[in-house]
Every structure is written in structure tokens, then in C-alpha cells.
PDB file of C-alpha atoms in Angstrom:
ATOM      1  CA  UNK X   1      -0.004  -0.004  -0.019  1.00  0.00           C
ATOM      2  CA  UNK X   2       1.214   3.520  -0.809  1.00  0.00           C
ATOM      3  CA  UNK X   3       2.156   5.505   2.301  1.00  0.00           C
ATOM      4  CA  UNK X   4      -0.084   8.323   1.125  1.00  0.00           C
ATOM      5  CA  UNK X   5      -3.070   5.949   1.001  1.00  0.00           C
ATOM      6  CA  UNK X   6      -2.211   4.475   4.431  1.00  0.00           C
ATOM      7  CA  UNK X   7      -1.875   7.970   5.838  1.00  0.00           C
ATOM      8  CA  UNK X   8      -5.359   9.010   4.616  1.00  0.00           C
ATOM      9  CA  UNK X   9      -7.002   5.819   5.990  1.00  0.00           C
ATOM     10  CA  UNK X  10      -5.169   6.200   9.351  1.00  0.00           C
ATOM     11  CA  UNK X  11      -6.243   9.868   9.788  1.00  0.00           C
ATOM     12  CA  UNK X  12      -9.734   9.179   8.496  1.00  0.00           C
ATOM     13  CA  UNK X  13     -10.287   6.767  11.380  1.00  0.00           C
ATOM     14  CA  UNK X  14      -8.543   9.048  13.841  1.00  0.00           C
ATOM     15  CA  UNK X  15     -10.721  11.989  12.898  1.00  0.00           C
ATOM     16  CA  UNK X  16     -13.943   9.997  13.205  1.00  0.00           C
ATOM     17  CA  UNK X  17     -12.885   8.558  16.594  1.00  0.00           C
ATOM     18  CA  UNK X  18     -11.889  12.076  17.759  1.00  0.00           C
ATOM     19  CA  UNK X  19     -15.295  13.494  16.796  1.00  0.00           C
ATOM     20  CA  UNK X  20     -16.993  10.888  18.994  1.00  0.00           C
ATOM     21  CA  UNK X  21     -14.673  11.425  21.919  1.00  0.00           C
ATOM     22  CA  UNK X  22     -15.054  15.187  21.801  1.00  0.00           C
ATOM     23  CA  UNK X  23     -18.790  14.550  22.102  1.00  0.00           C
ATOM     24  CA  UNK X  24     -18.024  12.391  25.169  1.00  0.00           C
ATOM     25  CA  UNK X  25     -15.889  15.148  26.776  1.00  0.00           C
ATOM     26  CA  UNK X  26     -18.705  17.640  26.312  1.00  0.00           C
ATOM     27  CA  UNK X  27     -21.145  15.121  27.785  1.00  0.00           C
ATOM     28  CA  UNK X  28     -18.937  14.586  30.874  1.00  0.00           C
ATOM     29  CA  UNK X  29     -18.662  18.284  31.514  1.00  0.00           C
ATOM     30  CA  UNK X  30     -22.441  18.810  30.881  1.00  0.00           C
ATOM     31  CA  UNK X  31     -23.396  16.091  33.353  1.00  0.00           C
ATOM     32  CA  UNK X  32     -21.080  17.545  36.083  1.00  0.00           C
ATOM     33  CA  UNK X  33     -22.332  21.079  35.439  1.00  0.00           C
ATOM     34  CA  UNK X  34     -25.883  19.870  36.302  1.00  0.00           C
ATOM     35  CA  UNK X  35     -24.995  19.579  39.982  1.00  0.00           C
ATOM     36  CA  UNK X  36     -26.612  22.414  42.027  1.00  0.00           C
ATOM     37  CA  UNK X  37     -23.250  23.531  43.392  1.00  0.00           C
ATOM     38  CA  UNK X  38     -21.899  23.765  39.907  1.00  0.00           C
ATOM     39  CA  UNK X  39     -24.896  25.509  38.461  1.00  0.00           C
ATOM     40  CA  UNK X  40     -24.644  28.188  41.241  1.00  0.00           C
ATOM     41  CA  UNK X  41     -21.099  29.043  39.975  1.00  0.00           C
ATOM     42  CA  UNK X  42     -21.987  28.818  36.275  1.00  0.00           C
ATOM     43  CA  UNK X  43     -20.250  25.440  35.827  1.00  0.00           C
ATOM     44  CA  UNK X  44     -16.939  27.266  35.323  1.00  0.00           C
ATOM     45  CA  UNK X  45     -14.696  24.387  36.483  1.00  0.00           C
ATOM     46  CA  UNK X  46     -16.603  21.849  34.356  1.00  0.00           C
ATOM     47  CA  UNK X  47     -16.384  23.766  31.097  1.00  0.00           C
ATOM     48  CA  UNK X  48     -12.792  24.912  31.715  1.00  0.00           C
ATOM     49  CA  UNK X  49     -11.970  21.219  32.307  1.00  0.00           C
ATOM     50  CA  UNK X  50     -13.598  20.287  28.978  1.00  0.00           C
ATOM     51  CA  UNK X  51     -11.343  22.760  27.185  1.00  0.00           C
ATOM     52  CA  UNK X  52      -8.216  21.444  28.913  1.00  0.00           C
ATOM     53  CA  UNK X  53      -9.143  17.790  28.328  1.00  0.00           C
ATOM     54  CA  UNK X  54      -9.887  18.386  24.657  1.00  0.00           C
ATOM     55  CA  UNK X  55      -6.501  20.174  24.311  1.00  0.00           C
ATOM     56  CA  UNK X  56      -8.041  23.384  22.979  1.00  0.00           C
ATOM     57  CA  UNK X  57      -7.856  25.679  26.038  1.00  0.00           C
ATOM     58  CA  UNK X  58      -5.167  27.877  24.407  1.00  0.00           C
ATOM     59  CA  UNK X  59      -7.098  28.390  21.211  1.00  0.00           C
ATOM     60  CA  UNK X  60     -10.302  29.193  23.125  1.00  0.00           C
ATOM     61  CA  UNK X  61      -8.623  31.803  25.317  1.00  0.00           C
ATOM     62  CA  UNK X  62      -6.987  33.405  22.277  1.00  0.00           C
ATOM     63  CA  UNK X  63     -10.364  33.644  20.580  1.00  0.00           C
ATOM     64  CA  UNK X  64     -12.701  34.494  23.499  1.00  0.00           C
ATOM     65  CA  UNK X  65     -10.543  35.404  26.468  1.00  0.00           C
ATOM     66  CA  UNK X  66     -10.040  33.856  29.879  1.00  0.00           C
ATOM     67  CA  UNK X  67     -13.352  35.171  31.332  1.00  0.00           C
ATOM     68  CA  UNK X  68     -15.552  33.886  28.569  1.00  0.00           C
ATOM     69  CA  UNK X  69     -15.698  30.254  29.758  1.00  0.00           C
ATOM     70  CA  UNK X  70     -19.355  29.161  29.789  1.00  0.00           C
ATOM     71  CA  UNK X  71     -21.403  26.380  28.308  1.00  0.00           C
ATOM     72  CA  UNK X  72     -22.563  28.148  25.217  1.00  0.00           C
ATOM     73  CA  UNK X  73     -19.140  29.354  24.053  1.00  0.00           C
ATOM     74  CA  UNK X  74     -17.340  26.181  25.036  1.00  0.00           C
ATOM     75  CA  UNK X  75     -19.791  23.886  23.278  1.00  0.00           C
ATOM     76  CA  UNK X  76     -19.695  26.089  20.175  1.00  0.00           C
ATOM     77  CA  UNK X  77     -15.912  26.110  20.119  1.00  0.00           C
ATOM     78  CA  UNK X  78     -15.441  22.367  20.685  1.00  0.00           C
ATOM     79  CA  UNK X  79     -18.381  21.238  18.498  1.00  0.00           C
ATOM     80  CA  UNK X  80     -18.837  23.689  15.652  1.00  0.00           C
ATOM     81  CA  UNK X  81     -16.029  26.312  15.281  1.00  0.00           C
ATOM     82  CA  UNK X  82     -14.418  25.870  11.868  1.00  0.00           C
ATOM     83  CA  UNK X  83     -11.430  27.884  13.079  1.00  0.00           C
ATOM     84  CA  UNK X  84     -10.761  25.195  15.689  1.00  0.00           C
ATOM     85  CA  UNK X  85      -8.928  22.395  13.810  1.00  0.00           C
ATOM     86  CA  UNK X  86     -10.003  19.971  16.611  1.00  0.00           C
ATOM     87  CA  UNK X  87     -13.719  20.799  16.693  1.00  0.00           C
ATOM     88  CA  UNK X  88     -16.245  18.051  15.936  1.00  0.00           C
ATOM     89  CA  UNK X  89     -17.206  19.823  12.690  1.00  0.00           C
ATOM     90  CA  UNK X  90     -13.527  20.095  11.657  1.00  0.00           C
ATOM     91  CA  UNK X  91     -12.981  16.382  12.415  1.00  0.00           C
ATOM     92  CA  UNK X  92     -15.904  15.347  10.278  1.00  0.00           C
ATOM     93  CA  UNK X  93     -14.813  17.570   7.400  1.00  0.00           C
ATOM     94  CA  UNK X  94     -11.231  16.255   7.647  1.00  0.00           C
ATOM     95  CA  UNK X  95     -12.469  12.671   7.752  1.00  0.00           C
ATOM     96  CA  UNK X  96     -14.510  13.257   4.574  1.00  0.00           C
ATOM     97  CA  UNK X  97     -11.523  14.865   2.900  1.00  0.00           C
ATOM     98  CA  UNK X  98      -9.391  11.912   3.765  1.00  0.00           C
ATOM     99  CA  UNK X  99     -12.138   9.488   2.566  1.00  0.00           C
ATOM    100  CA  UNK X 100     -12.462  11.240  -0.836  1.00  0.00           C
ATOM    101  CA  UNK X 101      -8.707  10.834  -1.320  1.00  0.00           C
ATOM    102  CA  UNK X 102      -8.876   7.051  -0.835  1.00  0.00           C
ATOM    103  CA  UNK X 103     -12.443   6.470  -2.092  1.00  0.00           C
ATOM    104  CA  UNK X 104     -11.512   3.217  -3.908  1.00  0.00           C
ATOM    105  CA  UNK X 105      -9.907   1.757  -0.784  1.00  0.00           C
ATOM    106  CA  UNK X 106     -13.158   2.098   1.183  1.00  0.00           C
ATOM    107  CA  UNK X 107     -16.337   0.119   0.965  1.00  0.00           C
ATOM    108  CA  UNK X 108     -19.496   1.899  -0.231  1.00  0.00           C
ATOM    109  CA  UNK X 109     -20.992   1.566   3.252  1.00  0.00           C
ATOM    110  CA  UNK X 110     -18.000   3.371   4.812  1.00  0.00           C
ATOM    111  CA  UNK X 111     -18.163   6.176   2.263  1.00  0.00           C
ATOM    112  CA  UNK X 112     -21.924   6.647   2.719  1.00  0.00           C
ATOM    113  CA  UNK X 113     -21.682   6.823   6.487  1.00  0.00           C
ATOM    114  CA  UNK X 114     -19.014   9.515   6.359  1.00  0.00           C
ATOM    115  CA  UNK X 115     -20.571  11.520   3.508  1.00  0.00           C
ATOM    116  CA  UNK X 116     -24.055  11.542   4.990  1.00  0.00           C
ATOM    117  CA  UNK X 117     -22.663  12.618   8.387  1.00  0.00           C
ATOM    118  CA  UNK X 118     -20.860  15.490   6.749  1.00  0.00           C
ATOM    119  CA  UNK X 119     -23.982  16.616   4.865  1.00  0.00           C
ATOM    120  CA  UNK X 120     -26.193  16.507   7.934  1.00  0.00           C
ATOM    121  CA  UNK X 121     -23.542  18.288   9.998  1.00  0.00           C
ATOM    122  CA  UNK X 122     -23.549  21.176   7.520  1.00  0.00           C
ATOM    123  CA  UNK X 123     -27.322  21.556   7.848  1.00  0.00           C
ATOM    124  CA  UNK X 124     -27.175  21.927  11.605  1.00  0.00           C
ATOM    125  CA  UNK X 125     -27.799  25.304  13.193  1.00  0.00           C
ATOM    126  CA  UNK X 126     -25.344  25.667  16.136  1.00  0.00           C
ATOM    127  CA  UNK X 127     -27.464  28.358  17.828  1.00  0.00           C
ATOM    128  CA  UNK X 128     -30.319  25.837  18.153  1.00  0.00           C
ATOM    129  CA  UNK X 129     -28.173  23.264  19.980  1.00  0.00           C
ATOM    130  CA  UNK X 130     -29.129  24.016  23.551  1.00  0.00           C
ATOM    131  CA  UNK X 131     -30.808  22.177  26.436  1.00  0.00           C
ATOM    132  CA  UNK X 132     -32.202  18.843  25.318  1.00  0.00           C
ATOM    133  CA  UNK X 133     -30.990  19.431  21.731  1.00  0.00           C
ATOM    134  CA  UNK X 134     -27.362  19.348  23.065  1.00  0.00           C
ATOM    135  CA  UNK X 135     -27.823  15.851  24.407  1.00  0.00           C
ATOM    136  CA  UNK X 136     -29.519  14.781  21.139  1.00  0.00           C
ATOM    137  CA  UNK X 137     -26.622  16.163  19.167  1.00  0.00           C
ATOM    138  CA  UNK X 138     -24.009  14.392  21.224  1.00  0.00           C
ATOM    139  CA  UNK X 139     -25.921  11.152  20.924  1.00  0.00           C
ATOM    140  CA  UNK X 140     -26.226  11.679  17.174  1.00  0.00           C
ATOM    141  CA  UNK X 141     -22.463  12.130  16.795  1.00  0.00           C
ATOM    142  CA  UNK X 142     -21.782   8.976  18.759  1.00  0.00           C
ATOM    143  CA  UNK X 143     -24.315   7.049  16.685  1.00  0.00           C
ATOM    144  CA  UNK X 144     -22.820   8.270  13.354  1.00  0.00           C
ATOM    145  CA  UNK X 145     -19.291   7.297  14.397  1.00  0.00           C
ATOM    146  CA  UNK X 146     -20.577   3.935  15.566  1.00  0.00           C
ATOM    147  CA  UNK X 147     -22.211   3.463  12.123  1.00  0.00           C
ATOM    148  CA  UNK X 148     -18.909   4.238  10.389  1.00  0.00           C
ATOM    149  CA  UNK X 149     -16.969   1.873  12.668  1.00  0.00           C
ATOM    150  CA  UNK X 150     -19.589  -0.859  12.217  1.00  0.00           C
ATOM    151  CA  UNK X 151     -19.498  -0.494   8.426  1.00  0.00           C
ATOM    152  CA  UNK X 152     -15.696  -0.709   8.453  1.00  0.00           C
ATOM    153  CA  UNK X 153     -15.557  -3.778  10.674  1.00  0.00           C
ATOM    154  CA  UNK X 154     -18.450  -5.467   8.904  1.00  0.00           C
ATOM    155  CA  UNK X 155     -17.454  -4.919   5.268  1.00  0.00           C
ATOM    156  CA  UNK X 156     -13.690  -4.424   4.950  1.00  0.00           C
ATOM    157  CA  UNK X 157     -11.283  -7.143   3.831  1.00  0.00           C
ATOM    158  CA  UNK X 158      -8.880  -7.974   6.629  1.00  0.00           C
ATOM    159  CA  UNK X 159      -5.774  -6.564   4.912  1.00  0.00           C
ATOM    160  CA  UNK X 160      -3.399  -3.669   5.568  1.00  0.00           C
ATOM    161  CA  UNK X 161      -6.081  -1.066   4.923  1.00  0.00           C
ATOM    162  CA  UNK X 162      -8.166  -2.581   7.713  1.00  0.00           C
ATOM    163  CA  UNK X 163      -5.111  -2.615  10.001  1.00  0.00           C
ATOM    164  CA  UNK X 164      -4.604   1.144   9.457  1.00  0.00           C
ATOM    165  CA  UNK X 165      -8.262   1.768  10.257  1.00  0.00           C
ATOM    166  CA  UNK X 166      -7.817  -0.110  13.504  1.00  0.00           C
ATOM    167  CA  UNK X 167      -4.543   1.633  14.296  1.00  0.00           C
ATOM    168  CA  UNK X 168      -6.001   5.108  13.812  1.00  0.00           C
ATOM    169  CA  UNK X 169      -9.078   4.188  15.882  1.00  0.00           C
ATOM    170  CA  UNK X 170      -7.201   2.817  18.913  1.00  0.00           C
ATOM    171  CA  UNK X 171      -4.359   5.315  19.008  1.00  0.00           C
ATOM    172  CA  UNK X 172      -7.021   8.055  19.153  1.00  0.00           C
ATOM    173  CA  UNK X 173      -9.254   6.199  21.537  1.00  0.00           C
ATOM    174  CA  UNK X 174      -6.482   5.636  24.020  1.00  0.00           C
ATOM    175  CA  UNK X 175      -5.546   9.299  23.961  1.00  0.00           C
ATOM    176  CA  UNK X 176      -9.155  10.360  24.491  1.00  0.00           C
ATOM    177  CA  UNK X 177      -9.907   7.843  27.269  1.00  0.00           C
ATOM    178  CA  UNK X 178      -6.967   9.276  29.196  1.00  0.00           C
ATOM    179  CA  UNK X 179      -8.227  12.825  28.534  1.00  0.00           C
ATOM    180  CA  UNK X 180     -11.790  12.000  29.608  1.00  0.00           C
ATOM    181  CA  UNK X 181     -10.523  10.366  32.786  1.00  0.00           C
ATOM    182  CA  UNK X 182      -8.401  13.476  33.484  1.00  0.00           C
ATOM    183  CA  UNK X 183     -11.487  15.643  33.322  1.00  0.00           C
ATOM    184  CA  UNK X 184     -12.009  14.764  36.965  1.00  0.00           C
ATOM    185  CA  UNK X 185      -8.570  16.098  37.990  1.00  0.00           C
ATOM    186  CA  UNK X 186      -9.377  19.529  36.628  1.00  0.00           C
ATOM    187  CA  UNK X 187     -12.660  19.860  38.559  1.00  0.00           C
ATOM    188  CA  UNK X 188     -12.484  20.976  42.172  1.00  0.00           C
ATOM    189  CA  UNK X 189     -14.920  19.646  44.729  1.00  0.00           C
ATOM    190  CA  UNK X 190     -17.045  22.366  46.463  1.00  0.00           C
ATOM    191  CA  UNK X 191     -15.481  23.371  49.796  1.00  0.00           C
ATOM    192  CA  UNK X 192     -18.297  21.745  51.789  1.00  0.00           C
ATOM    193  CA  UNK X 193     -17.903  18.375  49.973  1.00  0.00           C
ATOM    194  CA  UNK X 194     -15.458  15.601  50.889  1.00  0.00           C
ATOM    195  CA  UNK X 195     -13.546  13.067  48.773  1.00  0.00           C
ATOM    196  CA  UNK X 196     -15.737   9.993  48.512  1.00  0.00           C
ATOM    197  CA  UNK X 197     -18.904  11.968  49.256  1.00  0.00           C
ATOM    198  CA  UNK X 198     -22.026  12.205  47.132  1.00  0.00           C
ATOM    199  CA  UNK X 199     -20.736  14.899  44.812  1.00  0.00           C
ATOM    200  CA  UNK X 200     -17.416  13.122  44.300  1.00  0.00           C
ATOM    201  CA  UNK X 201     -19.174   9.897  43.507  1.00  0.00           C
ATOM    202  CA  UNK X 202     -21.479  11.645  41.009  1.00  0.00           C
ATOM    203  CA  UNK X 203     -18.501  13.140  39.237  1.00  0.00           C
ATOM    204  CA  UNK X 204     -16.829   9.768  38.892  1.00  0.00           C
ATOM    205  CA  UNK X 205     -20.075   8.257  37.685  1.00  0.00           C
ATOM    206  CA  UNK X 206     -20.251  11.008  35.080  1.00  0.00           C
ATOM    207  CA  UNK X 207     -16.840   9.914  33.800  1.00  0.00           C
ATOM    208  CA  UNK X 208     -18.060   6.328  33.486  1.00  0.00           C
ATOM    209  CA  UNK X 209     -21.193   7.389  31.640  1.00  0.00           C
ATOM    210  CA  UNK X 210     -19.129   9.541  29.299  1.00  0.00           C
ATOM    211  CA  UNK X 211     -17.375   6.426  28.044  1.00  0.00           C
ATOM    212  CA  UNK X 212     -20.546   4.255  28.191  1.00  0.00           C
ATOM    213  CA  UNK X 213     -19.072   2.183  30.985  1.00  0.00           C
ATOM    214  CA  UNK X 214     -21.324   2.705  33.988  1.00  0.00           C
ATOM    215  CA  UNK X 215     -23.280  -0.556  33.532  1.00  0.00           C
ATOM    216  CA  UNK X 216     -20.253  -2.620  32.730  1.00  0.00           C
ATOM    217  CA  UNK X 217     -18.411  -1.146  35.750  1.00  0.00           C
ATOM    218  CA  UNK X 218     -21.173  -2.302  38.116  1.00  0.00           C
ATOM    219  CA  UNK X 219     -21.418  -5.650  36.350  1.00  0.00           C
ATOM    220  CA  UNK X 220     -17.732  -6.239  36.879  1.00  0.00           C
ATOM    221  CA  UNK X 221     -17.246  -4.770  40.401  1.00  0.00           C
ATOM    222  CA  UNK X 222     -20.751  -5.047  41.962  1.00  0.00           C
ATOM    223  CA  UNK X 223     -20.021  -2.195  44.330  1.00  0.00           C
ATOM    224  CA  UNK X 224     -20.358   1.532  44.661  1.00  0.00           C
ATOM    225  CA  UNK X 225     -18.222   3.865  42.531  1.00  0.00           C
ATOM    226  CA  UNK X 226     -14.747   4.334  44.004  1.00  0.00           C
ATOM    227  CA  UNK X 227     -11.991   6.524  42.382  1.00  0.00           C
ATOM    228  CA  UNK X 228      -9.349   3.742  42.445  1.00  0.00           C
ATOM    229  CA  UNK X 229     -11.794   1.251  40.916  1.00  0.00           C
ATOM    230  CA  UNK X 230     -12.841   3.655  38.161  1.00  0.00           C
ATOM    231  CA  UNK X 231      -9.149   4.318  37.414  1.00  0.00           C
ATOM    232  CA  UNK X 232      -8.380   0.574  37.370  1.00  0.00           C
ATOM    233  CA  UNK X 233     -11.342  -0.085  35.087  1.00  0.00           C
ATOM    234  CA  UNK X 234     -10.440   2.573  32.539  1.00  0.00           C
ATOM    235  CA  UNK X 235      -6.696   1.967  32.681  1.00  0.00           C
ATOM    236  CA  UNK X 236      -5.811  -1.652  33.456  1.00  0.00           C
ATOM    237  CA  UNK X 237      -8.814  -3.838  32.712  1.00  0.00           C
ATOM    238  CA  UNK X 238      -8.602  -5.477  29.242  1.00  0.00           C
ATOM    239  CA  UNK X 239     -12.282  -6.416  29.498  1.00  0.00           C
ATOM    240  CA  UNK X 240     -13.162  -2.787  29.065  1.00  0.00           C
ATOM    241  CA  UNK X 241     -12.860  -1.980  25.312  1.00  0.00           C
ATOM    242  CA  UNK X 242     -12.013   1.691  25.958  1.00  0.00           C
ATOM    243  CA  UNK X 243      -9.442   1.070  28.665  1.00  0.00           C
ATOM    244  CA  UNK X 244      -5.860   2.134  28.017  1.00  0.00           C
ATOM    245  CA  UNK X 245      -4.556  -1.375  28.148  1.00  0.00           C
ATOM    246  CA  UNK X 246      -7.173  -2.553  25.633  1.00  0.00           C
ATOM    247  CA  UNK X 247      -6.379   0.321  23.242  1.00  0.00           C
ATOM    248  CA  UNK X 248      -2.639  -0.199  23.359  1.00  0.00           C
ATOM    249  CA  UNK X 249      -3.092  -3.963  23.094  1.00  0.00           C
ATOM    250  CA  UNK X 250      -4.995  -3.510  19.833  1.00  0.00           C
ATOM    251  CA  UNK X 251      -2.359  -1.099  18.496  1.00  0.00           C
ATOM    252  CA  UNK X 252       0.293  -3.640  19.359  1.00  0.00           C
ATOM    253  CA  UNK X 253      -1.634  -6.409  17.604  1.00  0.00           C
ATOM    254  CA  UNK X 254      -2.129  -4.415  14.377  1.00  0.00           C
ATOM    255  CA  UNK X 255       1.513  -3.317  14.323  1.00  0.00           C
ATOM    256  CA  UNK X 256       2.611  -6.895  14.735  1.00  0.00           C
ATOM    257  CA  UNK X 257       0.391  -7.845  11.749  1.00  0.00           C
ATOM    258  CA  UNK X 258       1.930  -5.088   9.628  1.00  0.00           C
ATOM    259  CA  UNK X 259       5.429  -6.128  10.646  1.00  0.00           C
ATOM    260  CA  UNK X 260       4.799  -9.640   9.454  1.00  0.00           C
ATOM    261  CA  UNK X 261       3.060  -8.415   6.291  1.00  0.00           C
ATOM    262  CA  UNK X 262       5.831  -6.014   5.298  1.00  0.00           C
ATOM    263  CA  UNK X 263       8.703  -7.961   6.712  1.00  0.00           C
ATOM    264  CA  UNK X 264      10.264  -5.329   8.991  1.00  0.00           C
ATOM    265  CA  UNK X 265      10.036  -3.842  12.435  1.00  0.00           C
ATOM    266  CA  UNK X 266      10.796  -0.359  13.653  1.00  0.00           C
ATOM    267  CA  UNK X 267      10.723   1.895  16.742  1.00  0.00           C
ATOM    268  CA  UNK X 268       6.912   2.006  16.808  1.00  0.00           C
ATOM    269  CA  UNK X 269       6.742  -1.789  17.415  1.00  0.00           C
ATOM    270  CA  UNK X 270       9.139  -1.541  20.341  1.00  0.00           C
ATOM    271  CA  UNK X 271       7.296   1.383  21.892  1.00  0.00           C
ATOM    272  CA  UNK X 272       3.833  -0.272  21.512  1.00  0.00           C
ATOM    273  CA  UNK X 273       5.116  -3.554  23.015  1.00  0.00           C
ATOM    274  CA  UNK X 274       6.778  -1.779  25.968  1.00  0.00           C
ATOM    275  CA  UNK X 275       3.710   0.385  26.765  1.00  0.00           C
ATOM    276  CA  UNK X 276       1.341  -2.613  26.513  1.00  0.00           C
ATOM    277  CA  UNK X 277       3.577  -4.628  28.854  1.00  0.00           C
ATOM    278  CA  UNK X 278       3.713  -1.865  31.434  1.00  0.00           C
ATOM    279  CA  UNK X 279      -0.056  -1.460  31.341  1.00  0.00           C
ATOM    280  CA  UNK X 280      -0.690  -5.207  31.421  1.00  0.00           C
ATOM    281  CA  UNK X 281       1.432  -5.630  34.617  1.00  0.00           C
ATOM    282  CA  UNK X 282       0.630  -2.235  36.166  1.00  0.00           C
ATOM    283  CA  UNK X 283      -1.015  -1.822  39.572  1.00  0.00           C
ATOM    284  CA  UNK X 284      -3.580   0.725  40.586  1.00  0.00           C
ATOM    285  CA  UNK X 285      -1.857   1.534  43.872  1.00  0.00           C
ATOM    286  CA  UNK X 286       1.346   2.411  42.029  1.00  0.00           C
ATOM    287  CA  UNK X 287      -0.600   4.748  39.655  1.00  0.00           C
ATOM    288  CA  UNK X 288      -2.214   6.613  42.569  1.00  0.00           C
ATOM    289  CA  UNK X 289       0.994   6.736  44.533  1.00  0.00           C
ATOM    290  CA  UNK X 290       2.727   8.432  41.573  1.00  0.00           C
ATOM    291  CA  UNK X 291      -0.310  10.604  40.889  1.00  0.00           C
ATOM    292  CA  UNK X 292      -3.229   9.815  38.591  1.00  0.00           C
ATOM    293  CA  UNK X 293      -2.932  13.095  36.693  1.00  0.00           C
ATOM    294  CA  UNK X 294       0.810  12.646  36.197  1.00  0.00           C
ATOM    295  CA  UNK X 295       0.250   9.084  34.963  1.00  0.00           C
ATOM    296  CA  UNK X 296      -2.370  10.188  32.470  1.00  0.00           C
ATOM    297  CA  UNK X 297      -0.244  13.054  31.248  1.00  0.00           C
ATOM    298  CA  UNK X 298       2.708  10.705  30.716  1.00  0.00           C
ATOM    299  CA  UNK X 299       0.502   8.235  28.859  1.00  0.00           C
ATOM    300  CA  UNK X 300      -0.814  10.960  26.549  1.00  0.00           C
ATOM    301  CA  UNK X 301       2.769  12.026  25.753  1.00  0.00           C
ATOM    302  CA  UNK X 302       3.911   8.468  25.140  1.00  0.00           C
ATOM    303  CA  UNK X 303       0.883   7.714  22.969  1.00  0.00           C
ATOM    304  CA  UNK X 304       1.696  10.855  20.888  1.00  0.00           C
ATOM    305  CA  UNK X 305       5.266   9.663  20.449  1.00  0.00           C
ATOM    306  CA  UNK X 306       4.021   6.267  19.378  1.00  0.00           C
ATOM    307  CA  UNK X 307       1.780   7.960  16.798  1.00  0.00           C
ATOM    308  CA  UNK X 308       4.754   9.924  15.531  1.00  0.00           C
ATOM    309  CA  UNK X 309       6.764   6.710  15.128  1.00  0.00           C
ATOM    310  CA  UNK X 310       3.884   5.029  13.271  1.00  0.00           C
ATOM    311  CA  UNK X 311       3.822   8.065  10.983  1.00  0.00           C
ATOM    312  CA  UNK X 312       7.550   7.805  10.397  1.00  0.00           C
ATOM    313  CA  UNK X 313       7.485   4.058   9.728  1.00  0.00           C
ATOM    314  CA  UNK X 314       4.401   3.674   7.548  1.00  0.00           C
ATOM    315  CA  UNK X 315       2.797   6.951   6.625  1.00  0.00           C
ATOM    316  CA  UNK X 316       5.544   9.244   5.365  1.00  0.00           C
TER     317      UNK X 316
END
């Protein structure tokens, strides 16, 4: 496969996955902002946290200023702003651009799912996305990305093109799971609330709901929400398909397939194997002892370096 074709397929899947996970970041902030203590303060911490977790805080401040953080502006910037290269709208447009470049490498179902999402996105009126409509919009984005992913997994031949779709999906998913989990770090508990109290538990539950994991969490642990259990579930449990270890494991598997197919290994294979091993044999107590935020920040940086090495080995 030409590196240019592989690059477009890889970034097509990354952009679609990013669009879904941006919707999940907004959903997490929105749920937390519904708490009475948050509403009284305008939900400032929650929406500032959404900007930080999405990696767009600098761009937002440059455009709107530090004091302009509120739900309307943050949702508009993360979801619809064309000047924000990481907005949901920009991700969908970039994905369609990538798809057009490799139209013959995609199945008709994949192309139709992307193209119809792009057309419907362009018909939306951002000013009308408020209240219940915001939740409907976020659900719609998640459904459209699920449709794309299902069409890819259900119709593609299991060859190198499929491997690059999987690579892009799971590199992006790992990054965003870490970012969504880190939303909690950036939100301060109200002074009258304690760690482990009702508000703290609601915030952790909001994180689980944002990654569609609240039911599976209770199925696996059969206990109340606890910070260390949520962290273990979203970082170290391979049963959870959005956990960091599950994402890196899939990246490692696809890189191993490509190494055998093309007959060579490179730095990206070493980094993926090393990171997967560390997560597989990691312990929750060690993560919390070193600092959950510090661990997640380090993971995001290492995941970005891994992506750079994949780019250097296969996509340049």
C-alpha cells in the first residue's frame, strides 16, 4: 500500500474517533455542570476542564478570552467552530476529505456513512443546539461514528487497509480515554464536599457514563463507585474496550500484523510492546502513589510519540 493511502486511512479513522470522543468530553462536563453547586457558579470548572481535556484551552482563550468560559461558548468552540482544527465539525470535514482521497480503498458503506454525516452536519444550526438538543446532538455524533466503525468492521477485507483503520481508531481512543478520565482532575470539589462523598461519586459516575461504561463497571465490580476502581477499570482492565490497556493492546496487535506483512520492524513496534507490557502488569496503587494526573499526562505524551513513530514508519 502507498504510504499516502495508508496516511489518509489512518487519519480518516482518527478524525472519526476524535469526533465521537469530543462529544463524550462535552457530555462529561455537561453532566457535572448539572450539579446544584456547579450551576450556582455557572459550571466554570466543568467547562474549563472540557477545554483542557480536549486540548483546545489555548485556542479558546486566544479567541474568546479567559473570562468567557461558559457552556454556550465552550460547546460552540469544541463542536462547531471551523477555526478550531480539533472541533467536531472540523474532524468530520477532515475525515470526509481523507475519505475522498482514498475512495476506492473504502467500501461503499463506509463512504456513505461519512458523507451523509458531513452533509447533515452542515445543515445543523449551532445556535439551536441548547438544552435537550445538546444531548440529542451528542448522541447523534456517537451514533454516526458507531455506524462508520460498524460499516468498516463489517465490510472491509482484513488486509493492511483494515489494519490502518484499527490503528487510527485505537491510537485516538487511548488518547481520549486518558483525557476524559483526566476531566475529573481539573474539577475541584465544592469546599463543603469531601472526597468520597455524594458529589465526588456523582462526578466519577459522570466519567463512566461519558465512556458508556457505567453498567459494565457495576457488572464487573458489583459495588459503589470508588476513584481507584474507576481508574483501574479505565486503565488496566482489558475487559473494558475503551481502557488504556485494551487500546494499546489492539495497536500492538495491528503493528505486529503489519510487521509480518511488510517484513520489517521499527521503533513504533518496540514502543507499543513496551507500553502494552507496562499497562498489562501495572497496579492501581502504584498509579495513585505516583499521581493519577501525572500518569495520564505521561500516557498521553507516550501515545503521541508512538503515533509519531507510526507516521515515520508507515505513513511518510
